[in-house]
PDB file of C-alpha atoms in Angstrom:
ATOM      1  CA  MET V   1      35.336 148.541 -15.886  1.00 60.00           C
ATOM      2  CA  SER V   2      32.075 146.861 -17.322  1.00 68.00           C
ATOM      3  CA  LEU V   3      32.403 143.995 -19.816  1.00 73.00           C
ATOM      4  CA  VAL V   4      30.986 144.993 -23.249  1.00 72.00           C
ATOM      5  CA  LYS V   5      28.317 142.396 -24.435  1.00 76.00           C
ATOM      6  CA  LEU V   6      29.241 141.119 -28.075  1.00 73.00           C
ATOM      7  CA  HIS V   7      26.190 140.220 -30.352  1.00 77.00           C
ATOM      8  CA  LYS V   8      26.128 137.354 -30.717  1.00 83.00           C
ATOM      9  CA  THR V   9      26.373 136.198 -35.106  1.00 85.00           C
ATOM     10  CA  VAL V  10      26.788 133.065 -37.343  1.00 87.00           C
ATOM     11  CA  GLY V  11      30.225 133.110 -38.652  1.00 91.00           C
ATOM     12  CA  VAL V  12      31.041 133.607 -42.110  1.00 93.00           C
ATOM     13  CA  LYS V  13      33.621 132.194 -44.395  1.00 95.00           C
ATOM     14  CA  VAL V  14      34.852 133.975 -46.980  1.00 96.00           C
ATOM     15  CA  GLY V  15      37.473 131.871 -48.683  1.00 96.00           C
ATOM     16  CA  HIS V  16      40.279 131.324 -45.388  1.00 96.00           C
ATOM     17  CA  VAL V  17      38.935 134.295 -43.582  1.00 96.00           C
ATOM     18  CA  GLN V  18      36.326 133.907 -40.883  1.00 95.00           C
ATOM     19  CA  VAL V  19      33.719 136.938 -40.637  1.00 93.00           C
ATOM     20  CA  GLY V  20      31.317 136.780 -37.705  1.00 90.00           C
ATOM     21  CA  GLY V  21      30.489 134.430 -34.966  1.00 90.00           C
ATOM     22  CA  GLY V  22      32.860 135.715 -32.383  1.00 89.00           C
ATOM     23  CA  ALA V  23      36.009 136.053 -34.812  1.00 91.00           C
ATOM     24  CA  PRO V  24      38.346 139.673 -35.098  1.00 91.00           C
ATOM     25  CA  VAL V  25      37.479 142.027 -37.260  1.00 90.00           C
ATOM     26  CA  VAL V  26      38.253 141.362 -40.610  1.00 94.00           C
ATOM     27  CA  VAL V  27      38.947 144.707 -42.970  1.00 95.00           C
ATOM     28  CA  GLN V  28      38.345 144.588 -46.924  1.00 95.00           C
ATOM     29  CA  SER V  29      39.325 147.767 -48.882  1.00 96.00           C
ATOM     30  CA  MET V  30      37.966 148.461 -52.747  1.00 96.00           C
ATOM     31  CA  THR V  31      39.962 149.249 -55.495  1.00 97.00           C
ATOM     32  CA  MET V  32      39.933 151.914 -57.964  1.00 96.00           C
ATOM     33  CA  THR V  33      40.680 151.186 -61.060  1.00 97.00           C
ATOM     34  CA  ASP V  34      38.874 149.217 -64.498  1.00 98.00           C
ATOM     35  CA  THR V  35      38.885 145.611 -63.408  1.00 98.00           C
ATOM     36  CA  ALA V  36      39.079 144.942 -67.232  1.00 98.00           C
ATOM     37  CA  ASP V  37      42.894 146.217 -66.896  1.00 98.00           C
ATOM     38  CA  VAL V  38      43.919 142.520 -65.427  1.00 98.00           C
ATOM     39  CA  ARG V  39      47.553 144.136 -64.257  1.00 98.00           C
ATOM     40  CA  ALA V  40      46.576 147.047 -63.062  1.00 98.00           C
ATOM     41  CA  THR V  41      43.210 145.597 -60.725  1.00 98.00           C
ATOM     42  CA  ALA V  42      45.893 142.616 -60.015  1.00 98.00           C
ATOM     43  CA  GLN V  43      48.436 145.183 -58.782  1.00 98.00           C
ATOM     44  CA  GLN V  44      46.207 146.794 -56.594  1.00 98.00           C
ATOM     45  CA  CYS V  45      44.649 143.993 -54.977  1.00 98.00           C
ATOM     46  CA  LEU V  46      48.315 143.244 -54.073  1.00 98.00           C
ATOM     47  CA  GLU V  47      49.205 146.331 -52.922  1.00 98.00           C
ATOM     48  CA  LEU V  48      45.796 146.906 -50.245  1.00 97.00           C
ATOM     49  CA  ALA V  49      46.694 142.833 -49.093  1.00 97.00           C
ATOM     50  CA  GLU V  50      50.243 144.091 -48.531  1.00 97.00           C
ATOM     51  CA  ALA V  51      48.506 147.540 -46.840  1.00 97.00           C
ATOM     52  CA  GLY V  52      46.748 144.801 -44.148  1.00 96.00           C
ATOM     53  CA  SER V  53      43.766 144.747 -45.843  1.00 97.00           C
ATOM     54  CA  GLU V  54      42.477 141.757 -45.325  1.00 97.00           C
ATOM     55  CA  MET V  55      40.016 140.620 -48.284  1.00 97.00           C
ATOM     56  CA  VAL V  56      39.928 142.549 -51.456  1.00 98.00           C
ATOM     57  CA  ARG V  57      37.069 143.914 -53.526  1.00 97.00           C
ATOM     58  CA  VAL V  58      36.944 144.783 -57.339  1.00 98.00           C
ATOM     59  CA  THR V  59      33.583 145.735 -59.361  1.00 97.00           C
ATOM     60  CA  VAL V  60      31.763 143.467 -61.793  1.00 98.00           C
ATOM     61  CA  ASN V  61      30.185 145.615 -63.307  1.00 96.00           C
ATOM     62  CA  VAL V  62      30.545 144.998 -67.379  1.00 98.00           C
ATOM     63  CA  PRO V  63      31.289 141.474 -69.767  1.00 98.00           C
ATOM     64  CA  GLU V  64      34.761 142.809 -70.188  1.00 98.00           C
ATOM     65  CA  ALA V  65      35.508 142.698 -65.622  1.00 98.00           C
ATOM     66  CA  ALA V  66      33.636 139.988 -65.908  1.00 98.00           C
ATOM     67  CA  ALA V  67      35.969 137.849 -68.016  1.00 98.00           C
ATOM     68  CA  ALA V  68      38.738 139.362 -66.229  1.00 98.00           C
ATOM     69  CA  VAL V  69      38.446 138.233 -62.831  1.00 98.00           C
ATOM     70  CA  PRO V  70      39.518 134.711 -63.268  1.00 98.00           C
ATOM     71  CA  ALA V  71      42.583 136.004 -64.183  1.00 98.00           C
ATOM     72  CA  ILE V  72      42.863 138.554 -61.647  1.00 98.00           C
ATOM     73  CA  LYS V  73      43.011 135.987 -58.771  1.00 98.00           C
ATOM     74  CA  GLN V  74      45.497 133.891 -61.315  1.00 98.00           C
ATOM     75  CA  ARG V  75      47.857 136.675 -61.074  1.00 98.00           C
ATOM     76  CA  MET V  76      47.065 137.037 -56.496  1.00 98.00           C
ATOM     77  CA  ILE V  77      47.968 133.316 -55.963  1.00 98.00           C
ATOM     78  CA  ASP V  78      51.022 133.163 -58.418  1.00 98.00           C
ATOM     79  CA  ALA V  79      52.521 136.967 -56.111  1.00 98.00           C
ATOM     80  CA  GLY V  80      51.431 134.737 -53.141  1.00 98.00           C
ATOM     81  CA  CYS V  81      48.214 136.924 -51.521  1.00 98.00           C
ATOM     82  CA  THR V  82      45.932 134.621 -50.594  1.00 97.00           C
ATOM     83  CA  ALA V  83      43.003 137.723 -49.408  1.00 98.00           C
ATOM     84  CA  PRO V  84      40.026 137.257 -50.718  1.00 98.00           C
ATOM     85  CA  LEU V  85      38.764 138.140 -53.815  1.00 98.00           C
ATOM     86  CA  ILE V  86      35.246 139.941 -53.626  1.00 98.00           C
ATOM     87  CA  GLY V  87      32.510 140.638 -56.779  1.00 98.00           C
ATOM     88  CA  ASP V  88      30.492 143.723 -56.602  1.00 95.00           C
ATOM     89  CA  PHE V  89      27.363 143.470 -58.641  1.00 95.00           C
ATOM     90  CA  HIS V  90      25.169 146.241 -59.627  1.00 89.00           C
ATOM     91  CA  TYR V  91      22.074 145.518 -62.253  1.00 90.00           C
ATOM     92  CA  ASN V  92      23.204 142.652 -63.762  1.00 95.00           C
ATOM     93  CA  GLY V  93      25.069 139.868 -61.711  1.00 96.00           C
ATOM     94  CA  HIS V  94      22.467 137.483 -62.621  1.00 96.00           C
ATOM     95  CA  LEU V  95      23.271 138.119 -66.195  1.00 97.00           C
ATOM     96  CA  LEU V  96      27.525 137.959 -65.535  1.00 98.00           C
ATOM     97  CA  LEU V  97      27.694 135.282 -62.822  1.00 98.00           C
ATOM     98  CA  THR V  98      25.787 132.829 -65.616  1.00 98.00           C
ATOM     99  CA  LYS V  99      27.154 133.883 -68.519  1.00 98.00           C
ATOM    100  CA  TYR V 100      30.573 133.880 -67.305  1.00 98.00           C
ATOM    101  CA  PRO V 101      31.296 130.676 -64.378  1.00 98.00           C
ATOM    102  CA  ASP V 102      34.846 130.706 -64.193  1.00 98.00           C
ATOM    103  CA  CYS V 103      34.002 134.665 -62.597  1.00 98.00           C
ATOM    104  CA  ALA V 104      31.852 133.504 -60.240  1.00 98.00           C
ATOM    105  CA  ARG V 105      34.292 130.726 -59.459  1.00 98.00           C
ATOM    106  CA  ALA V 106      37.394 132.587 -58.390  1.00 98.00           C
ATOM    107  CA  LEU V 107      35.424 134.775 -56.270  1.00 98.00           C
ATOM    108  CA  ASP V 108      35.048 134.422 -53.028  1.00 98.00           C
ATOM    109  CA  LYS V 109      32.486 136.367 -51.541  1.00 97.00           C
ATOM    110  CA  TYR V 110      29.669 138.408 -53.863  1.00 96.00           C
ATOM    111  CA  ARG V 111      28.094 141.945 -52.732  1.00 94.00           C
ATOM    112  CA  ILE V 112      24.599 142.165 -53.730  1.00 91.00           C
ATOM    113  CA  ASN V 113      21.954 144.975 -53.034  1.00 84.00           C
ATOM    114  CA  PRO V 114      18.576 143.905 -52.774  1.00 78.00           C
ATOM    115  CA  GLY V 115      17.564 147.823 -54.339  1.00 79.00           C
ATOM    116  CA  ASN V 116      19.371 147.274 -57.838  1.00 83.00           C
ATOM    117  CA  VAL V 117      18.018 143.963 -58.534  1.00 84.00           C
ATOM    118  CA  GLY V 118      15.529 144.417 -60.969  1.00 78.00           C
ATOM    119  CA  THR V 119      11.827 145.788 -60.546  1.00 76.00           C
ATOM    120  CA  GLY V 120       8.462 143.719 -59.877  1.00 76.00           C
ATOM    121  CA  LYS V 121       8.475 140.239 -60.747  1.00 79.00           C
ATOM    122  CA  ARG V 122      12.009 140.291 -62.239  1.00 85.00           C
ATOM    123  CA  ARG V 123      13.446 141.309 -59.380  1.00 83.00           C
ATOM    124  CA  ASP V 124      12.531 138.234 -57.650  1.00 85.00           C
ATOM    125  CA  GLU V 125      14.176 136.198 -60.916  1.00 91.00           C
ATOM    126  CA  GLN V 126      16.833 137.641 -61.032  1.00 92.00           C
ATOM    127  CA  PHE V 127      17.823 137.649 -57.031  1.00 89.00           C
ATOM    128  CA  SER V 128      17.204 133.821 -57.009  1.00 91.00           C
ATOM    129  CA  THR V 129      19.258 133.018 -59.885  1.00 94.00           C
ATOM    130  CA  ILE V 130      22.375 135.280 -57.960  1.00 94.00           C
ATOM    131  CA  CYS V 131      21.311 132.843 -54.912  1.00 92.00           C
ATOM    132  CA  ARG V 132      20.908 129.813 -57.039  1.00 95.00           C
ATOM    133  CA  VAL V 133      24.859 130.570 -58.244  1.00 96.00           C
ATOM    134  CA  ALA V 134      26.227 130.961 -54.879  1.00 96.00           C
ATOM    135  CA  VAL V 135      24.494 127.621 -53.731  1.00 95.00           C
ATOM    136  CA  ASP V 136      26.228 126.400 -56.723  1.00 96.00           C
ATOM    137  CA  GLN V 137      29.710 127.419 -55.966  1.00 97.00           C
ATOM    138  CA  ASN V 138      29.066 127.696 -52.212  1.00 96.00           C
ATOM    139  CA  ARG V 139      30.238 131.337 -52.011  1.00 96.00           C
ATOM    140  CA  PRO V 140      28.405 133.806 -49.311  1.00 95.00           C
ATOM    141  CA  VAL V 141      27.094 136.629 -50.269  1.00 93.00           C
ATOM    142  CA  ARG V 142      26.439 140.270 -49.050  1.00 90.00           C
ATOM    143  CA  ILE V 143      23.168 141.476 -49.102  1.00 85.00           C
ATOM    144  CA  GLY V 144      23.161 145.361 -48.140  1.00 76.00           C
ATOM    145  CA  VAL V 145      19.915 146.401 -46.158  1.00 69.00           C
ATOM    146  CA  ASN V 146      20.739 150.180 -45.608  1.00 65.00           C
ATOM    147  CA  GLY V 147      18.895 152.854 -46.865  1.00 63.00           C
ATOM    148  CA  GLY V 148      20.632 153.325 -49.717  1.00 63.00           C
ATOM    149  CA  SER V 149      21.092 149.653 -51.045  1.00 67.00           C
ATOM    150  CA  LEU V 150      17.042 148.817 -50.562  1.00 68.00           C
ATOM    151  CA  ASN V 151      14.430 148.995 -53.012  1.00 69.00           C
ATOM    152  CA  GLN V 152      14.004 152.810 -53.111  1.00 69.00           C
ATOM    153  CA  GLU V 153      10.181 152.525 -53.237  1.00 71.00           C
ATOM    154  CA  LEU V 154       9.938 150.808 -50.709  1.00 70.00           C
ATOM    155  CA  VAL V 155      12.278 153.095 -48.470  1.00 72.00           C
ATOM    156  CA  VAL V 156       9.624 156.181 -49.698  1.00 76.00           C
ATOM    157  CA  ALA V 157       7.557 154.236 -48.799  1.00 78.00           C
ATOM    158  CA  LYS V 158       8.902 153.889 -45.318  1.00 75.00           C
ATOM    159  CA  MET V 159       9.716 157.192 -44.932  1.00 76.00           C
ATOM    160  CA  GLN V 160       5.864 158.266 -45.366  1.00 78.00           C
ATOM    161  CA  GLU V 161       4.740 155.930 -43.173  1.00 78.00           C
ATOM    162  CA  ASN V 162       6.887 157.509 -40.806  1.00 73.00           C
ATOM    163  CA  THR V 163       6.395 160.350 -41.168  1.00 73.00           C
ATOM    164  CA  ASP V 164       2.249 159.699 -40.761  1.00 73.00           C
ATOM    165  CA  ARG V 165       3.087 158.256 -37.309  1.00 68.00           C
ATOM    166  CA  ASP V 166       4.845 161.417 -36.631  1.00 57.00           C
ATOM    167  CA  LEU V 167       7.514 159.325 -34.678  1.00 54.00           C
ATOM    168  CA  GLY V 168       9.655 162.840 -33.859  1.00 51.00           C
ATOM    169  CA  LYS V 169      13.177 161.029 -33.389  1.00 51.00           C
ATOM    170  CA  SER V 170      15.617 163.315 -32.352  1.00 47.00           C
ATOM    171  CA  SER V 171      18.846 163.652 -33.703  1.00 45.00           C
ATOM    172  CA  GLU V 172      21.404 161.991 -31.154  1.00 46.00           C
ATOM    173  CA  GLU V 173      18.308 158.639 -31.419  1.00 47.00           C
ATOM    174  CA  ILE V 174      19.174 158.997 -35.418  1.00 42.00           C
ATOM    175  CA  ILE V 175      22.514 158.748 -34.096  1.00 42.00           C
ATOM    176  CA  ASP V 176      22.711 155.747 -32.768  1.00 45.00           C
ATOM    177  CA  PRO V 177      23.661 152.847 -34.741  1.00 42.00           C
ATOM    178  CA  LYS V 178      21.004 150.589 -33.240  1.00 39.00           C
ATOM    179  CA  GLN V 179      18.170 152.881 -35.158  1.00 37.00           C
ATOM    180  CA  ILE V 180      19.887 153.338 -38.434  1.00 35.00           C
ATOM    181  CA  PRO V 181      21.977 150.699 -40.485  1.00 37.00           C
ATOM    182  CA  VAL V 182      25.159 151.380 -39.893  1.00 37.00           C
ATOM    183  CA  LYS V 183      27.294 150.744 -43.018  1.00 39.00           C
ATOM    184  CA  THR V 184      27.850 155.188 -43.732  1.00 36.00           C
ATOM    185  CA  SER V 185      28.827 154.510 -47.928  1.00 37.00           C
ATOM    186  CA  PRO V 186      27.326 151.043 -48.756  1.00 37.00           C
ATOM    187  CA  LYS V 187      22.274 132.143 -41.826  1.00 46.00           C
ATOM    188  CA  ASN V 188      26.128 131.345 -42.124  1.00 51.00           C
ATOM    189  CA  ARG V 189      26.038 132.748 -46.115  1.00 52.00           C
ATOM    190  CA  LEU V 190      24.690 135.365 -45.838  1.00 49.00           C
ATOM    191  CA  PHE V 191      26.034 138.454 -44.706  1.00 52.00           C
ATOM    192  CA  ALA V 192      23.524 141.782 -43.740  1.00 48.00           C
ATOM    193  CA  SER V 193      24.829 145.201 -43.625  1.00 49.00           C
ATOM    194  CA  CYS V 194      22.882 146.628 -40.733  1.00 49.00           C
ATOM    195  CA  GLY V 195      22.921 147.728 -37.241  1.00 47.00           C
ATOM    196  CA  SER V 196      20.139 145.650 -35.137  1.00 50.00           C
ATOM    197  CA  ASP V 197      20.468 143.175 -32.180  1.00 56.00           C
ATOM    198  CA  ASN V 198      17.095 141.760 -33.318  1.00 58.00           C
ATOM    199  CA  VAL V 199      19.649 139.103 -36.505  1.00 56.00           C
ATOM    200  CA  SER V 200      22.089 137.072 -36.355  1.00 62.00           C
ATOM    201  CA  ALA V 201      23.724 137.934 -39.732  1.00 60.00           C
ATOM    202  CA  VAL V 202      26.731 139.153 -40.322  1.00 61.00           C
ATOM    203  CA  VAL V 203      27.436 143.586 -39.189  1.00 59.00           C
ATOM    204  CA  PHE V 204      28.936 144.882 -42.051  1.00 61.00           C
ATOM    205  CA  GLN V 205      29.878 148.998 -41.780  1.00 60.00           C
ATOM    206  CA  GLY V 206      31.229 150.343 -45.253  1.00 61.00           C
ATOM    207  CA  VAL V 207      33.301 154.003 -44.944  1.00 60.00           C
ATOM    208  CA  GLY V 208      32.910 155.210 -47.947  1.00 55.00           C
ATOM    209  CA  PHE V 209      35.363 157.710 -49.779  1.00 49.00           C
ATOM    210  CA  THR V 210      33.790 160.885 -49.393  1.00 43.00           C
ATOM    211  CA  HIS V 211      32.220 159.401 -46.071  1.00 42.00           C
ATOM    212  CA  ALA V 212      36.369 159.569 -44.258  1.00 43.00           C
ATOM    213  CA  ARG V 213      36.286 162.665 -42.823  1.00 40.00           C
ATOM    214  CA  PHE V 214      33.072 161.705 -40.531  1.00 37.00           C
ATOM    215  CA  ALA V 215      34.267 158.386 -40.489  1.00 38.00           C
ATOM    216  CA  THR V 216      37.648 159.881 -38.306  1.00 36.00           C
ATOM    217  CA  LYS V 217      35.604 162.306 -36.742  1.00 35.00           C
ATOM    218  CA  HIS V 218      33.020 159.897 -35.680  1.00 34.00           C
ATOM    219  CA  GLN V 219      35.482 156.782 -34.358  1.00 33.00           C
ATOM    220  CA  ALA V 220      32.481 155.996 -32.455  1.00 34.00           C
ATOM    221  CA  LEU V 221      30.220 154.732 -34.821  1.00 32.00           C
TER     222      LEU V 221
END
């Protein structure tokens, strides 16, 4: 029996949990509560951690949610829960992380997608703002690079380019995780959601609720 050759990645510290760099696979789950509801969200974070989730993610989509994050984190700590708390940002992360610094400090990792941090010149500016906060707070950032996370103008352009080149990929090649991002939903401070052998960033494999049946059937992914 031949040994599996592991892809070398740079280890990333999320709170006290290491991801990549030879560490075991880490399980992360996401709450389904309104993050602004401190009691309900903290309770679900505790339940997920008790069920085996080593990291817990919450959506931070509105000011009320950002304002609630420190209290959620404190309730987890008071209950003896050490699972790192992850913040999921879309569209307005640059505003929430700067306007609510206590939220930025309470979170152990920020999750962003390049495709929804802005457009045009503002995209780079807003993306830089998030990264600057992460550096100031010494927090890692998970940056999605699968199809659903990228700027859709770029995705469409690349799809057209592939069509023009008549690449003709088979279904087996398309399903190969080396050819496509491994996320089926969506240096040491960076997560990348991809399946390329040419990068040393930590690979994140996400399975969304609607993809549970697919993931169960295709466990090899």
